[in-house]
Amino acid sequence: MANFMFDFVNSIRSRLFYKMLIIYSLLTLVPLIVVSTTFYYRSSQLIGKKATENAQQELGAAATAIDAPLLAIKKRMLEVGERNTIQSYLKLYQQTDANATNDDNRSNLLESVKDVLQVELVEMKRTIGPFVDNMYLITPDDLVVGIDGSLMLQYPSAYRLLPFEFERMPEWAFFTDDGRMACDMKIFGVDKELDTDKLLGQIVVTLLPSGLQNAYAGFAPGTFFITSSDNIVLSASDPGEIGSVLDVRGPSRQLLIRQKSQYADFRYIFLATPGTDEIVEKQALFSASLTFVAWLAVLVVTYLILKQVTDPIQRLTRLMRRAEKEEYQLIQDVVTRDEIAMLCHGYNRLVLRTKDLIDKNYKNELLVREAELKAIRMYINPHFLYNTLEYISIMSQNPGKARYVPDIVQKLSSIFRFSIMPGGKFVSLETEFEFAEKYLQIHRYRFGGRMQHTI
């Protein structure tokens, strides 16, 4: 595998076409990826921002719808607390001793207060909404009187400890009482002897657990909560979550939108699902597809353009390799006028000139060789003839060797017949062997046993 990769990389580096194709593809692909990624990231931000704004608008509308009855309840309770009738009954209640003789009077006074509050409760339900559950009176001696219903307060002593920003203003509790939201208000009267305000009692108004759900019925279950500043759930679409501590961490894809109530220390929390994941995914898929198609189109165009550039170069390379083997061919079909065409035309001129020079040098070399052969023939023939005739003269004077003279003369005539015979530039090997045989035999007559030859 390593060798394959090494050979593949080397083949890419060794070919101009693939190298240029990869470079131009990367030069195109990288900007496309950068642009697509930036576009996708920016689109995600804009879509997320728009989703957040929409969620905030939805939460603002629900908060306004909830704040309206909360403000109305506080105003109504403030009016109830300022009723002189209720203050008078509560003053008489405190002035009456808690003994057996006055027990009926205290009960009658509480019933009178209860009747007044009953009227106020009915009016509150009519004008504000049926989600107003009950109204309670808490006396300074911790006696709790329920106005409408048998359900009593679960934590009556907690209302005494409830912190008030303003003593005479109603305050919403940061806890739930049997799953109900509660608003508490202190009733004061003037102590003429001490010339100070005196606490006469407390009025508590409770709301049904599902009382405010109509204000956020348009939200998906489990996404909208009314909590205290400590994230204690005061109202939710799921009654089982009321009174628990809300885990605001939530899933990573949810938007946590908060808004504070204008008239209570409440928090409206909306765990919004932007609903943009599918849009963003489609946008990402579209960007990736567009990037791939654009890169593929650029790759095809680059391939076609580079083929026009590299094909002549490749043909020229092949012809140059053949020229190294002395196979000279001209490059054909050069139709452009660019630098590549100039290079091809230059190569063709070089080949033509080389072939011309080779022809001229070859002819000159043949003429030189022919002149040398003629010179050798002119030198050898007289010298050889003189020596041979001299030897024949000597042999003719020796009776023992005179019998060989005819054979020597016959071979000498054959040699000179071959030398003076006109012919072409080439002689067959058989004729050359015959010429050499006769030439060597003449010399054997001269040198006798001193000369040996083998063909």
Tab-separated table of C-alpha atoms in Angstrom:
chain	number	residue	atom	x	y	z
A	1	MET	CA	0.000	0.000	0.000
A	2	ALA	CA	2.826	2.383	0.877
A	3	ASN	CA	4.598	1.610	-2.390
A	4	PHE	CA	1.372	2.191	-4.313
A	5	MET	CA	0.875	5.591	-2.705
A	6	PHE	CA	4.510	6.481	-3.349
A	7	ASP	CA	4.201	5.514	-7.032
A	8	PHE	CA	0.903	7.389	-7.310
A	9	VAL	CA	2.359	10.574	-5.829
A	10	ASN	CA	5.398	10.322	-8.066
A	11	SER	CA	3.203	9.821	-11.133
A	12	ILE	CA	1.263	12.969	-10.246
A	13	ARG	CA	4.434	14.954	-9.737
A	14	SER	CA	5.910	13.659	-12.956
A	15	ARG	CA	2.984	14.742	-15.147
A	16	LEU	CA	2.256	18.375	-15.767
A	17	PHE	CA	-1.374	17.695	-16.626
A	18	TYR	CA	-2.330	16.051	-13.339
A	19	LYS	CA	-0.301	18.498	-11.347
A	20	MET	CA	-1.973	21.511	-12.940
A	21	LEU	CA	-5.395	19.858	-12.671
A	22	ILE	CA	-5.004	19.293	-8.936
A	23	ILE	CA	-3.646	22.791	-8.340
A	24	TYR	CA	-6.432	24.515	-10.254
A	25	SER	CA	-9.045	22.273	-8.586
A	26	LEU	CA	-7.760	23.192	-5.147
A	27	LEU	CA	-7.589	26.873	-6.066
A	28	THR	CA	-11.261	26.637	-7.005
A	29	LEU	CA	-12.444	24.270	-4.279
A	30	VAL	CA	-10.917	26.121	-1.332
A	31	PRO	CA	-12.631	29.486	-2.082
A	32	LEU	CA	-15.909	27.672	-2.715
A	33	ILE	CA	-15.664	25.893	0.639
A	34	VAL	CA	-14.801	29.157	2.402
A	35	VAL	CA	-17.706	31.003	0.768
A	36	SER	CA	-20.184	28.164	1.400
A	37	THR	CA	-19.099	27.735	5.009
A	38	THR	CA	-19.314	31.481	5.642
A	39	PHE	CA	-22.711	31.635	3.985
A	40	TYR	CA	-23.947	28.651	6.011
A	41	TYR	CA	-22.617	30.048	9.283
A	42	ARG	CA	-24.038	33.501	8.616
A	43	SER	CA	-27.408	32.059	7.578
A	44	SER	CA	-27.496	29.960	10.747
A	45	GLN	CA	-26.843	33.064	12.821
A	46	LEU	CA	-29.552	35.070	11.054
A	47	ILE	CA	-32.065	32.238	11.270
A	48	GLY	CA	-31.208	31.669	14.938
A	49	LYS	CA	-31.499	35.388	15.623
A	50	LYS	CA	-34.862	35.548	13.892
A	51	ALA	CA	-36.074	32.498	15.826
A	52	THR	CA	-34.933	34.107	19.087
A	53	GLU	CA	-36.741	37.337	18.238
A	54	ASN	CA	-39.928	35.416	17.425
A	55	ALA	CA	-39.657	33.468	20.674
A	56	GLN	CA	-39.124	36.689	22.615
A	57	GLN	CA	-42.188	38.214	20.966
A	58	GLU	CA	-44.273	35.158	21.863
A	59	LEU	CA	-42.991	35.254	25.425
A	60	GLY	CA	-43.642	39.006	25.642
A	61	ALA	CA	-47.232	38.538	24.497
A	62	ALA	CA	-47.802	35.768	27.072
A	63	ALA	CA	-46.147	37.843	29.815
A	64	THR	CA	-48.402	40.780	29.030
A	65	ALA	CA	-51.466	38.519	29.134
A	66	ILE	CA	-50.401	37.152	32.538
A	67	ASP	CA	-49.290	40.460	34.005
A	68	ALA	CA	-52.699	41.993	33.358
A	69	PRO	CA	-54.653	39.784	35.834
A	70	LEU	CA	-51.785	39.882	38.340
A	71	LEU	CA	-51.955	43.670	38.349
A	72	ALA	CA	-55.740	43.593	38.544
A	73	ILE	CA	-55.627	41.268	41.585
A	74	LYS	CA	-53.121	43.502	43.360
A	75	LYS	CA	-55.251	46.595	42.699
A	76	ARG	CA	-58.408	44.833	43.892
A	77	MET	CA	-56.708	43.609	47.053
A	78	LEU	CA	-55.416	47.102	47.725
A	79	GLU	CA	-58.973	48.401	47.483
A	80	VAL	CA	-60.221	45.634	49.800
A	81	GLY	CA	-57.575	46.428	52.382
A	82	GLU	CA	-58.629	50.052	52.469
A	83	ARG	CA	-62.292	49.235	53.216
A	84	ASN	CA	-63.241	50.973	56.464
A	85	THR	CA	-65.778	48.246	57.166
A	86	ILE	CA	-63.164	45.518	57.199
A	87	GLN	CA	-60.765	47.604	59.254
A	88	SER	CA	-63.502	48.346	61.797
A	89	TYR	CA	-64.472	44.698	62.201
A	90	LEU	CA	-60.813	43.686	62.609
A	91	LYS	CA	-60.220	46.432	65.194
A	92	LEU	CA	-63.215	45.224	67.198
A	93	TYR	CA	-61.950	41.679	66.847
A	94	GLN	CA	-58.609	42.626	68.381
A	95	GLN	CA	-60.228	44.683	71.124
A	96	THR	CA	-62.449	41.749	72.163
A	97	ASP	CA	-60.754	39.460	74.654
A	98	ALA	CA	-60.465	35.840	73.723
A	99	ASN	CA	-62.514	34.431	76.600
A	100	ALA	CA	-65.695	32.427	76.871
A	101	THR	CA	-68.038	35.420	77.177
A	102	ASN	CA	-66.636	37.143	74.131
A	103	ASP	CA	-66.173	34.075	71.960
A	104	ASP	CA	-69.516	34.533	70.230
A	105	ASN	CA	-68.765	38.219	69.585
A	106	ARG	CA	-65.402	37.353	67.998
A	107	SER	CA	-67.056	34.715	65.846
A	108	ASN	CA	-69.737	37.149	64.776
A	109	LEU	CA	-67.122	39.742	63.898
A	110	LEU	CA	-65.193	37.202	61.773
A	111	GLU	CA	-68.387	36.168	60.049
A	112	SER	CA	-69.081	39.794	59.238
A	113	VAL	CA	-65.606	40.163	57.763
A	114	LYS	CA	-66.113	36.917	55.887
A	115	ASP	CA	-69.360	38.191	54.386
A	116	VAL	CA	-67.657	41.338	53.164
A	117	LEU	CA	-64.764	39.358	51.686
A	118	GLN	CA	-67.211	36.913	50.109
A	119	VAL	CA	-68.726	39.752	48.125
A	120	GLU	CA	-65.268	40.938	47.116
A	121	LEU	CA	-64.275	37.424	46.056
A	122	VAL	CA	-67.318	37.040	43.827
A	123	GLU	CA	-66.665	40.408	42.252
A	124	MET	CA	-63.004	39.524	41.731
A	125	LYS	CA	-63.898	36.288	39.963
A	126	ARG	CA	-66.373	38.113	37.774
A	127	THR	CA	-64.122	40.985	36.749
A	128	ILE	CA	-60.705	39.331	36.712
A	129	GLY	CA	-61.339	35.698	35.907
A	130	PRO	CA	-62.578	32.365	37.209
A	131	PHE	CA	-59.018	31.303	37.950
A	132	VAL	CA	-59.233	33.271	41.230
A	133	ASP	CA	-59.566	30.388	43.679
A	134	ASN	CA	-60.186	31.647	47.204
A	135	MET	CA	-59.620	34.448	49.644
A	136	TYR	CA	-58.355	33.975	53.193
A	137	LEU	CA	-58.184	36.136	56.296
A	138	ILE	CA	-55.286	35.596	58.708
A	139	THR	CA	-55.721	37.262	62.073
A	140	PRO	CA	-52.798	38.428	64.197
A	141	ASP	CA	-53.359	35.403	66.444
A	142	ASP	CA	-52.842	33.090	63.413
A	143	LEU	CA	-56.482	32.198	62.942
A	144	VAL	CA	-57.199	31.404	59.264
A	145	VAL	CA	-60.654	31.998	57.824
A	146	GLY	CA	-61.430	30.611	54.348
A	147	ILE	CA	-63.994	32.610	52.469
A	148	ASP	CA	-65.140	30.151	49.779
A	149	GLY	CA	-64.385	26.469	50.178
A	150	SER	CA	-63.030	23.949	52.619
A	151	LEU	CA	-59.436	23.953	51.360
A	152	MET	CA	-57.325	25.827	53.862
A	153	LEU	CA	-53.870	27.353	53.584
A	154	GLN	CA	-51.045	24.865	53.750
A	155	TYR	CA	-48.390	27.265	55.088
A	156	PRO	CA	-50.229	30.047	57.016
A	157	SER	CA	-47.219	30.967	59.094
A	158	ALA	CA	-45.093	31.451	55.979
A	159	TYR	CA	-47.151	34.477	54.979
A	160	ARG	CA	-46.199	36.226	58.187
A	161	LEU	CA	-42.544	35.784	57.241
A	162	LEU	CA	-43.051	36.822	53.650
A	163	PRO	CA	-40.761	39.796	52.847
A	164	PHE	CA	-42.581	42.934	51.700
A	165	GLU	CA	-40.957	45.651	49.675
A	166	PHE	CA	-43.721	48.000	50.784
A	167	GLU	CA	-45.721	47.088	53.875
A	168	ARG	CA	-49.082	48.350	52.606
A	169	MET	CA	-48.731	46.922	49.079
A	170	PRO	CA	-49.812	43.366	48.097
A	171	GLU	CA	-46.942	40.952	47.442
A	172	TRP	CA	-46.949	37.714	45.491
A	173	ALA	CA	-45.520	34.720	47.355
A	174	PHE	CA	-42.395	33.065	46.007
A	175	PHE	CA	-43.785	29.618	46.930
A	176	THR	CA	-46.933	27.658	46.129
A	177	ASP	CA	-49.672	26.750	48.589
A	178	ASP	CA	-51.134	23.377	47.652
A	179	GLY	CA	-49.965	24.082	44.098
A	180	ARG	CA	-51.695	27.467	44.059
A	181	MET	CA	-50.162	30.865	43.445
A	182	ALA	CA	-50.855	33.270	46.324
A	183	CYS	CA	-50.885	37.025	46.823
A	184	ASP	CA	-50.605	38.404	50.360
A	185	MET	CA	-51.506	41.844	51.704
A	186	LYS	CA	-51.282	43.283	55.228
A	187	ILE	CA	-54.131	45.359	56.660
A	188	PHE	CA	-53.182	48.158	59.003
A	189	GLY	CA	-55.233	50.400	61.283
A	190	VAL	CA	-54.330	53.561	63.192
A	191	ASP	CA	-53.762	53.113	66.912
A	192	LYS	CA	-55.004	56.409	68.336
A	193	GLU	CA	-53.410	55.835	71.749
A	194	LEU	CA	-49.940	55.175	70.286
A	195	ASP	CA	-50.507	57.189	67.124
A	196	THR	CA	-48.976	54.386	65.040
A	197	ASP	CA	-50.117	51.874	62.454
A	198	LYS	CA	-51.237	48.563	63.879
A	199	LEU	CA	-51.403	45.262	62.013
A	200	LEU	CA	-55.040	44.135	61.963
A	201	GLY	CA	-54.598	41.020	59.794
A	202	GLN	CA	-53.621	39.675	56.365
A	203	ILE	CA	-55.644	38.873	53.278
A	204	VAL	CA	-54.422	36.090	50.979
A	205	VAL	CA	-55.834	35.484	47.495
A	206	THR	CA	-54.988	32.163	45.831
A	207	LEU	CA	-55.169	31.237	42.155
A	208	LEU	CA	-56.070	27.847	40.713
A	209	PRO	CA	-53.056	25.758	39.534
A	210	SER	CA	-54.378	25.786	35.977
A	211	GLY	CA	-55.746	29.315	36.247
A	212	LEU	CA	-53.212	31.046	34.029
A	213	GLN	CA	-52.699	28.256	31.512
A	214	ASN	CA	-55.065	29.892	29.041
A	215	ALA	CA	-52.544	32.714	28.728
A	216	TYR	CA	-49.884	30.319	27.443
A	217	ALA	CA	-52.069	27.585	25.951
A	218	GLY	CA	-50.449	28.212	22.579
A	219	PHE	CA	-47.074	26.975	23.836
A	220	ALA	CA	-46.060	23.333	23.529
A	221	PRO	CA	-46.338	21.317	26.764
A	222	GLY	CA	-43.259	21.538	28.906
A	223	THR	CA	-41.935	24.717	27.276
A	224	PHE	CA	-43.514	27.544	29.302
A	225	PHE	CA	-43.116	28.095	33.054
A	226	ILE	CA	-43.880	30.762	35.612
A	227	THR	CA	-41.220	30.600	38.311
A	228	SER	CA	-40.039	32.550	41.291
A	229	SER	CA	-36.673	34.228	41.339
A	230	ASP	CA	-35.317	30.958	42.776
A	231	ASN	CA	-36.625	28.915	39.804
A	232	ILE	CA	-39.457	27.350	41.815
A	233	VAL	CA	-42.214	26.478	39.342
A	234	LEU	CA	-45.413	28.385	40.248
A	235	SER	CA	-47.414	27.512	37.131
A	236	ALA	CA	-46.877	25.088	34.255
A	237	SER	CA	-48.826	23.066	31.738
A	238	ASP	CA	-47.919	19.944	33.690
A	239	PRO	CA	-49.365	20.196	37.247
A	240	GLY	CA	-46.802	17.687	38.451
A	241	GLU	CA	-44.015	20.226	37.906
A	242	ILE	CA	-45.619	22.895	40.118
A	243	GLY	CA	-43.586	23.385	43.264
A	244	SER	CA	-40.437	21.782	41.832
A	245	VAL	CA	-37.208	23.505	40.933
A	246	LEU	CA	-36.893	24.085	37.195
A	247	ASP	CA	-33.746	22.788	35.570
A	248	VAL	CA	-33.020	25.634	33.151
A	249	ARG	CA	-30.103	23.875	31.538
A	250	GLY	CA	-32.388	22.008	29.156
A	251	PRO	CA	-31.402	20.370	25.852
A	252	SER	CA	-28.634	22.008	23.875
A	253	ARG	CA	-30.933	22.771	20.910
A	254	GLN	CA	-33.467	24.720	22.970
A	255	LEU	CA	-33.452	28.471	23.396
A	256	LEU	CA	-33.865	29.660	26.992
A	257	ILE	CA	-35.853	32.901	26.888
A	258	ARG	CA	-36.512	34.757	30.170
A	259	GLN	CA	-38.636	37.757	31.001
A	260	LYS	CA	-39.388	39.302	34.370
A	261	SER	CA	-42.913	40.190	35.371
A	262	GLN	CA	-43.582	43.895	35.768
A	263	TYR	CA	-45.895	43.464	38.751
A	264	ALA	CA	-44.427	40.508	40.643
A	265	ASP	CA	-41.112	38.895	41.400
A	266	PHE	CA	-41.887	36.226	38.827
A	267	ARG	CA	-39.916	34.922	35.878
A	268	TYR	CA	-41.536	33.818	32.640
A	269	ILE	CA	-39.401	31.135	31.047
A	270	PHE	CA	-39.852	29.838	27.530
A	271	LEU	CA	-37.806	26.799	26.443
A	272	ALA	CA	-38.192	27.431	22.741
A	273	THR	CA	-37.245	24.962	20.070
A	274	PRO	CA	-36.134	27.241	17.246
A	275	GLY	CA	-37.429	24.906	14.585
A	276	THR	CA	-34.520	26.020	12.401
A	277	ASP	CA	-32.490	22.815	12.557
A	278	GLU	CA	-34.200	21.387	9.481
A	279	ILE	CA	-33.821	24.689	7.640
A	280	VAL	CA	-30.153	24.904	8.562
A	281	GLU	CA	-29.574	21.284	7.548
A	282	LYS	CA	-31.263	21.899	4.199
A	283	GLN	CA	-29.199	25.046	3.777
A	284	ALA	CA	-26.018	23.125	4.575
A	285	LEU	CA	-26.981	20.369	2.125
A	286	PHE	CA	-27.760	22.956	-0.540
A	287	SER	CA	-24.433	24.735	0.055
A	288	ALA	CA	-22.524	21.451	-0.097
A	289	SER	CA	-24.343	20.398	-3.282
A	290	LEU	CA	-23.764	23.779	-4.895
A	291	THR	CA	-20.091	23.660	-3.938
A	292	PHE	CA	-19.706	20.157	-5.375
A	293	VAL	CA	-21.498	21.017	-8.639
A	294	ALA	CA	-19.482	24.222	-9.054
A	295	TRP	CA	-16.230	22.386	-8.339
A	296	LEU	CA	-17.188	19.605	-10.767
A	297	ALA	CA	-18.003	22.150	-13.489
A	298	VAL	CA	-14.710	23.965	-12.920
A	299	LEU	CA	-12.902	20.608	-12.936
A	300	VAL	CA	-14.406	19.664	-16.305
A	301	VAL	CA	-13.656	23.064	-17.834
A	302	THR	CA	-10.126	23.002	-16.412
A	303	TYR	CA	-9.645	19.486	-17.768
A	304	LEU	CA	-10.687	20.520	-21.276
A	305	ILE	CA	-8.503	23.634	-21.219
A	306	LEU	CA	-5.484	21.784	-19.871
A	307	LYS	CA	-5.928	19.073	-22.490
A	308	GLN	CA	-5.550	21.746	-25.159
A	309	VAL	CA	-2.327	22.862	-23.478
A	310	THR	CA	-0.789	19.542	-22.477
A	311	ASP	CA	-1.675	17.375	-25.501
A	312	PRO	CA	0.809	19.177	-27.806
A	313	ILE	CA	3.416	19.013	-25.051
A	314	GLN	CA	2.853	15.258	-24.599
A	315	ARG	CA	3.087	14.658	-28.369
A	316	LEU	CA	6.196	16.773	-28.483
A	317	THR	CA	7.705	14.758	-25.624
A	318	ARG	CA	7.040	11.463	-27.427
A	319	LEU	CA	8.554	12.749	-30.666
A	320	MET	CA	11.646	13.986	-28.812
A	321	ARG	CA	12.107	10.542	-27.261
A	322	ARG	CA	11.953	9.041	-30.756
A	323	ALA	CA	14.420	11.639	-31.957
A	324	GLU	CA	16.850	10.333	-29.341
A	325	LYS	CA	16.655	7.034	-31.237
A	326	GLU	CA	17.270	8.862	-34.538
A	327	GLU	CA	13.592	8.543	-35.537
A	328	TYR	CA	12.741	12.018	-36.705
A	329	GLN	CA	9.076	12.910	-37.176
A	330	LEU	CA	7.267	16.218	-37.458
A	331	ILE	CA	4.455	17.189	-35.072
A	332	GLN	CA	1.202	17.655	-36.959
A	333	ASP	CA	-2.163	19.411	-36.416
A	334	VAL	CA	-0.849	22.519	-34.669
A	335	VAL	CA	-3.699	25.022	-35.128
A	336	THR	CA	-3.126	27.506	-32.310
A	337	ARG	CA	-0.852	30.533	-32.239
A	338	ASP	CA	0.193	30.569	-28.615
A	339	GLU	CA	3.539	29.774	-27.018
A	340	ILE	CA	2.871	26.017	-27.254
A	341	ALA	CA	2.385	26.348	-31.037
A	342	MET	CA	5.600	28.361	-31.288
A	343	LEU	CA	7.419	25.594	-29.420
A	344	CYS	CA	5.980	22.935	-31.758
A	345	HIS	CA	6.919	24.908	-34.872
A	346	GLY	CA	10.397	25.418	-33.454
A	347	TYR	CA	10.697	21.673	-32.934
A	348	ASN	CA	9.626	20.995	-36.532
A	349	ARG	CA	12.245	23.434	-37.844
A	350	LEU	CA	14.853	21.791	-35.657
A	351	VAL	CA	13.955	18.319	-36.995
A	352	LEU	CA	14.081	19.489	-40.614
A	353	ARG	CA	17.433	21.141	-40.101
A	354	THR	CA	18.795	18.097	-38.285
A	355	LYS	CA	17.683	15.767	-41.057
A	356	ASP	CA	19.248	18.071	-43.645
A	357	LEU	CA	22.534	18.176	-41.727
A	358	ILE	CA	22.500	14.400	-41.328
A	359	ASP	CA	21.990	13.938	-45.067
A	360	LYS	CA	24.789	16.323	-45.911
A	361	ASN	CA	27.212	14.793	-43.389
A	362	TYR	CA	26.355	11.266	-44.566
A	363	LYS	CA	27.025	12.116	-48.203
A	364	ASN	CA	30.273	13.848	-47.319
A	365	GLU	CA	31.335	10.856	-45.277
A	366	LEU	CA	30.658	8.520	-48.197
A	367	LEU	CA	32.687	10.704	-50.548
A	368	VAL	CA	35.589	10.738	-48.089
A	369	ARG	CA	35.493	6.961	-47.675
A	370	GLU	CA	35.370	6.450	-51.411
A	371	ALA	CA	38.336	8.727	-51.942
A	372	GLU	CA	40.273	6.852	-49.279
A	373	LEU	CA	39.495	3.534	-50.949
A	374	LYS	CA	40.609	4.844	-54.290
A	375	ALA	CA	43.821	6.111	-52.753
A	376	ILE	CA	44.444	2.756	-51.107
A	377	ARG	CA	43.780	0.965	-54.358
A	378	MET	CA	46.117	3.287	-56.212
A	379	TYR	CA	48.785	2.671	-53.561
A	380	ILE	CA	48.370	-1.073	-53.203
A	381	ASN	CA	48.095	-2.073	-56.854
A	382	PRO	CA	51.502	-0.833	-58.138
A	383	HIS	CA	53.379	-1.926	-55.084
A	384	PHE	CA	51.796	-5.361	-55.038
A	385	LEU	CA	52.333	-5.755	-58.789
A	386	TYR	CA	56.022	-4.830	-58.568
A	387	ASN	CA	56.735	-7.258	-55.743
A	388	THR	CA	54.840	-10.102	-57.371
A	389	LEU	CA	56.511	-9.667	-60.788
A	390	GLU	CA	59.907	-9.519	-59.117
A	391	TYR	CA	59.168	-12.777	-57.339
A	392	ILE	CA	57.954	-14.431	-60.577
A	393	SER	CA	61.247	-13.465	-62.223
A	394	ILE	CA	63.178	-15.083	-59.423
A	395	MET	CA	61.042	-18.248	-59.475
A	396	SER	CA	61.405	-18.665	-63.264
A	397	GLN	CA	65.159	-18.920	-62.849
A	398	ASN	CA	64.745	-21.810	-60.357
A	399	PRO	CA	63.847	-25.048	-62.159
A	400	GLY	CA	62.132	-26.430	-59.004
A	401	LYS	CA	59.813	-23.472	-58.635
A	402	ALA	CA	59.307	-22.558	-62.263
A	403	ARG	CA	56.268	-24.868	-62.444
A	404	TYR	CA	54.374	-22.545	-60.048
A	405	VAL	CA	54.752	-19.471	-62.220
A	406	PRO	CA	51.645	-20.108	-64.370
A	407	ASP	CA	49.451	-20.480	-61.282
A	408	ILE	CA	50.821	-17.281	-59.725
A	409	VAL	CA	50.313	-15.359	-62.967
A	410	GLN	CA	46.732	-16.676	-63.209
A	411	LYS	CA	45.916	-15.576	-59.651
A	412	LEU	CA	47.554	-12.192	-60.163
A	413	SER	CA	45.489	-11.595	-63.270
A	414	SER	CA	42.351	-12.455	-61.335
A	415	ILE	CA	43.239	-9.964	-58.600
A	416	PHE	CA	43.863	-7.155	-61.073
A	417	ARG	CA	40.730	-8.039	-62.950
A	418	PHE	CA	38.810	-7.554	-59.651
A	419	SER	CA	40.607	-4.248	-58.932
A	420	ILE	CA	39.963	-2.681	-62.284
A	421	MET	CA	36.432	-4.062	-62.663
A	422	PRO	CA	33.822	-1.260	-62.334
A	423	GLY	CA	31.122	-1.888	-59.759
A	424	GLY	CA	28.913	-0.343	-57.090
A	425	LYS	CA	29.761	0.871	-53.641
A	426	PHE	CA	29.298	-2.541	-52.088
A	427	VAL	CA	31.044	-5.924	-52.738
A	428	SER	CA	29.632	-9.282	-51.683
A	429	LEU	CA	31.324	-11.139	-48.884
A	430	GLU	CA	31.875	-14.161	-51.116
A	431	THR	CA	33.870	-12.058	-53.608
A	432	GLU	CA	35.907	-10.571	-50.784
A	433	PHE	CA	36.780	-14.074	-49.501
A	434	GLU	CA	37.802	-15.168	-53.005
A	435	PHE	CA	39.984	-12.068	-53.416
A	436	ALA	CA	41.655	-12.639	-50.045
A	437	GLU	CA	42.210	-16.345	-50.820
A	438	LYS	CA	44.091	-15.617	-54.038
A	439	TYR	CA	46.046	-12.778	-52.438
A	440	LEU	CA	47.203	-14.997	-49.570
A	441	GLN	CA	48.073	-17.905	-51.877
A	442	ILE	CA	50.407	-15.657	-53.897
A	443	HIS	CA	52.189	-14.711	-50.666
A	444	ARG	CA	52.488	-18.368	-49.650
A	445	TYR	CA	54.406	-18.993	-52.861
A	446	ARG	CA	56.756	-16.206	-51.831
A	447	PHE	CA	57.222	-17.140	-48.164
A	448	GLY	CA	56.695	-20.886	-48.290
A	449	GLY	CA	56.313	-22.629	-44.934
A	450	ARG	CA	57.017	-19.426	-43.037
A	451	MET	CA	53.427	-18.220	-43.610
A	452	GLN	CA	50.266	-19.975	-42.392
A	453	HIS	CA	46.689	-18.693	-42.794
A	454	THR	CA	43.233	-19.931	-42.006
A	455	ILE	CA	39.894	-18.709	-43.362
